[in-house]
CSV table of C-alpha atoms in Angstrom, one decimal:
chain,number,residue,atom,x,y,z
A,1,MET,CA,-9.3,8.6,-15.6
A,2,ASN,CA,-6.4,6.4,-16.9
A,3,GLN,CA,-3.3,6.0,-14.9
A,4,VAL,CA,-1.2,8.4,-16.9
A,5,ASP,CA,-3.6,11.2,-16.2
A,6,LEU,CA,-4.3,10.1,-12.3
A,7,LYS,CA,-0.5,9.8,-11.8
A,8,THR,CA,0.1,13.5,-13.1
A,9,LYS,CA,-2.6,14.9,-11.2
A,10,TYR,CA,-0.4,13.8,-7.9
A,11,GLY,CA,2.6,15.1,-9.3
A,12,TRP,CA,3.9,12.5,-11.3
A,13,ASN,CA,6.0,13.0,-14.7
A,14,LYS,CA,7.7,10.5,-17.2
A,15,ASP,CA,10.8,12.3,-17.1
A,16,PHE,CA,11.0,12.7,-13.5
A,17,GLU,CA,10.3,9.0,-12.8
A,18,ALA,CA,13.1,7.9,-15.5
A,19,PHE,CA,15.6,10.2,-13.6
A,20,PHE,CA,15.0,8.8,-10.4
A,21,LEU,CA,15.0,5.3,-11.1
A,22,SER,CA,18.0,5.7,-12.8
A,23,ASN,CA,19.6,7.3,-10.0
A,24,LEU,CA,18.7,4.6,-7.5
A,25,GLN,CA,22.0,2.9,-6.2
A,26,ASN,CA,21.5,-0.6,-7.8
A,27,PRO,CA,18.8,0.7,-10.7
A,28,GLN,CA,19.0,-3.0,-12.6
A,29,SER,CA,17.6,-4.7,-9.2
A,30,HIS,CA,14.9,-2.2,-8.6
A,31,LYS,CA,13.4,-1.9,-12.2
A,32,GLY,CA,9.7,-1.3,-12.2
A,33,THR,CA,7.3,1.3,-12.3
A,34,PHE,CA,4.5,3.5,-10.1
A,35,LYS,CA,1.1,2.7,-10.2
A,36,ILE,CA,-1.8,4.1,-8.3
A,37,LYS,CA,-4.5,1.5,-7.1
A,38,LYS,CA,-7.9,2.4,-5.6
A,39,HIS,CA,-8.8,0.9,-2.2
A,40,SER,CA,-12.0,1.0,-0.5
A,41,ASN,CA,-12.7,4.6,-0.6
A,42,GLY,CA,-9.1,5.9,-1.2
A,43,TRP,CA,-6.2,5.8,-4.1
A,44,PHE,CA,-2.5,5.0,-3.2
A,45,TRP,CA,0.8,4.7,-4.1
A,46,TYR,CA,2.4,1.4,-5.0
A,47,PHE,CA,5.8,0.5,-7.0
A,48,ARG,CA,5.4,-2.6,-8.9
A,49,LEU,CA,8.8,-4.4,-9.6
A,50,ALA,CA,9.6,-5.7,-13.0
A,51,ARG,CA,10.1,-9.2,-11.9
A,52,SER,CA,7.2,-11.5,-12.1
A,53,GLY,CA,5.4,-13.3,-9.5
A,54,LYS,CA,3.8,-12.8,-5.9
A,55,ASP,CA,4.7,-9.7,-4.1
A,56,ARG,CA,5.7,-7.9,-7.0
A,57,ASP,CA,3.4,-4.4,-6.0
A,58,ILE,CA,5.1,-2.8,-3.2
A,59,TYR,CA,2.5,-0.5,-1.1
A,60,LEU,CA,4.2,3.0,-0.9
A,61,CYS,CA,1.7,5.7,0.6
A,62,SER,CA,-1.8,7.4,0.1
A,63,VAL,CA,-2.0,9.8,-2.8
A,64,GLU,CA,-2.8,12.2,-0.2
A,65,PRO,CA,-0.4,11.6,2.5
A,66,LYS,CA,-0.2,13.6,5.8
A,67,GLY,CA,3.6,13.5,6.3
A,68,LYS,CA,4.6,15.1,3.3
A,69,ASN,CA,6.5,18.3,3.3
A,70,PRO,CA,4.9,21.8,2.2
A,71,GLY,CA,5.8,22.1,-1.3
A,72,GLN,CA,6.3,18.5,-2.0
A,73,THR,CA,4.2,16.6,-4.3
A,74,SER,CA,2.2,13.5,-3.4
A,75,PHE,CA,4.6,11.7,-6.1
A,76,GLN,CA,8.0,13.2,-4.6
A,77,HIS,CA,6.7,11.8,-1.1
A,78,CYS,CA,6.3,8.4,-2.4
A,79,CYS,CA,9.6,8.2,-4.0
A,80,GLN,CA,10.9,9.3,-0.6
A,81,ILE,CA,9.1,6.1,0.6
A,82,LEU,CA,10.4,3.9,-1.5
A,83,LEU,CA,14.1,5.1,-0.8
A,84,LYS,CA,13.5,4.0,2.5
A,85,LYS,CA,11.7,0.8,1.7
A,86,ILE,CA,15.0,-0.2,-0.5
A,87,ASP,CA,17.3,0.9,2.0
A,88,SER,CA,15.6,-1.5,4.4
A,89,ASN,CA,15.4,-4.1,1.9
A,90,PHE,CA,11.6,-3.9,1.8
A,91,SER,CA,10.9,-4.9,5.5
A,92,ILE,CA,9.9,-1.1,6.5
A,93,GLY,CA,6.2,-1.2,7.1
A,94,SER,CA,3.5,0.5,9.2
A,95,THR,CA,5.0,-0.4,12.5
A,96,HIS,CA,8.5,0.9,11.6
A,97,GLN,CA,6.6,4.6,11.1
A,98,LYS,CA,6.2,4.8,14.5
A,99,PHE,CA,8.2,6.8,17.5
A,100,LEU,CA,11.0,5.0,18.8
A,101,HIS,CA,10.3,6.7,22.3
A,102,SER,CA,7.2,5.2,22.7
A,103,TYR,CA,9.1,1.6,22.8
A,104,ILE,CA,11.8,2.6,25.5
A,105,ASP,CA,9.0,2.4,27.9
A,106,LYS,CA,9.1,-1.2,27.6
A,107,TYR,CA,12.6,-1.3,28.7
A,108,PHE,CA,11.6,0.6,31.6
A,109,ASP,CA,9.5,-2.2,32.8
A,110,PHE,CA,11.9,-4.9,32.0
A,111,LEU,CA,14.7,-3.0,34.2
A,112,ASN,CA,11.8,-2.5,36.9
A,113,GLU,CA,11.3,-6.6,37.1
A,114,GLU,CA,15.0,-7.1,36.9
A,115,ARG,CA,15.2,-4.3,40.2
A,116,LYS,CA,12.3,-6.8,41.9
A,117,SER,CA,14.3,-9.8,41.2
A,118,LEU,CA,16.5,-11.5,43.7
A,119,GLY,CA,19.7,-11.7,40.8
A,120,GLY,CA,20.8,-9.4,38.4
A,121,ARG,CA,22.3,-6.4,38.3
A,122,LYS,CA,22.7,-3.7,41.3
A,123,PRO,CA,19.9,-1.1,42.3
A,124,LYS,CA,22.4,1.5,41.8
A,125,THR,CA,23.4,0.3,38.6
A,126,LEU,CA,19.8,-0.2,37.4
A,127,ARG,CA,19.0,3.7,38.6
A,128,ASP,CA,22.0,4.8,36.6
A,129,MET,CA,20.9,2.9,33.8
A,130,GLN,CA,17.5,4.4,33.9
A,131,VAL,CA,18.3,7.9,34.4
A,132,SER,CA,20.9,7.7,31.1
A,133,LEU,CA,17.7,5.8,29.5
A,134,ARG,CA,15.4,8.5,30.3
A,135,ASP,CA,17.7,10.9,29.0
A,136,PHE,CA,17.8,9.1,25.9
A,137,GLN,CA,13.9,8.9,25.7
A,138,THR,CA,13.6,12.6,25.9
A,139,PHE,CA,16.4,13.0,23.2
A,140,CYS,CA,14.3,10.5,20.8
A,141,ARG,CA,10.6,12.0,21.6
A,142,HIS,CA,12.5,16.1,21.1
A,143,LYS,CA,14.1,14.7,17.7
A,144,LYS,CA,10.8,12.5,16.8
A,145,ILE,CA,13.4,9.8,15.9
A,146,LEU,CA,11.3,6.9,14.4
A,147,LEU,CA,11.3,3.1,15.0
A,148,GLU,CA,12.7,3.2,11.3
A,149,VAL,CA,16.0,4.5,12.1
A,150,VAL,CA,16.7,1.0,14.2
A,151,PRO,CA,18.5,-1.8,12.0
A,152,VAL,CA,16.2,-4.3,11.0
A,153,HIS,CA,18.9,-6.8,10.4
A,154,PHE,CA,21.6,-7.6,13.1
A,155,PRO,CA,25.2,-9.1,12.2
């Protein structure tokens, strides 16, 4: 099956791709095309940047993604992922697709170690911090907040 037929099978069409790419925030710096490549026993969406050189194929997702919304085509889903990757300057990888609440436990461990040390904050301050942190963790779990919402680059 050729590339056009394969992409069409998963919801792609030439006009939508052109419309999508022309409406990016900075379309000149993100010129490229969508491709589907086979790896092992599956097919995957990639965005091939028009620039030459290494790292021009950006992995997006499987052609049969688990996280796509009902009624959404595979191509529409991969466009959403491309937008997220562009917004993060292509730094969002699979580790950023994890839930934030699971990483808050690591901070609890840090606070517990601080509580055991002789210096640092007062025990009451640490308890109050942990109560607030537990509330935040519950909020993150309930809202299913992903790690990708945390800024990658700090000023």
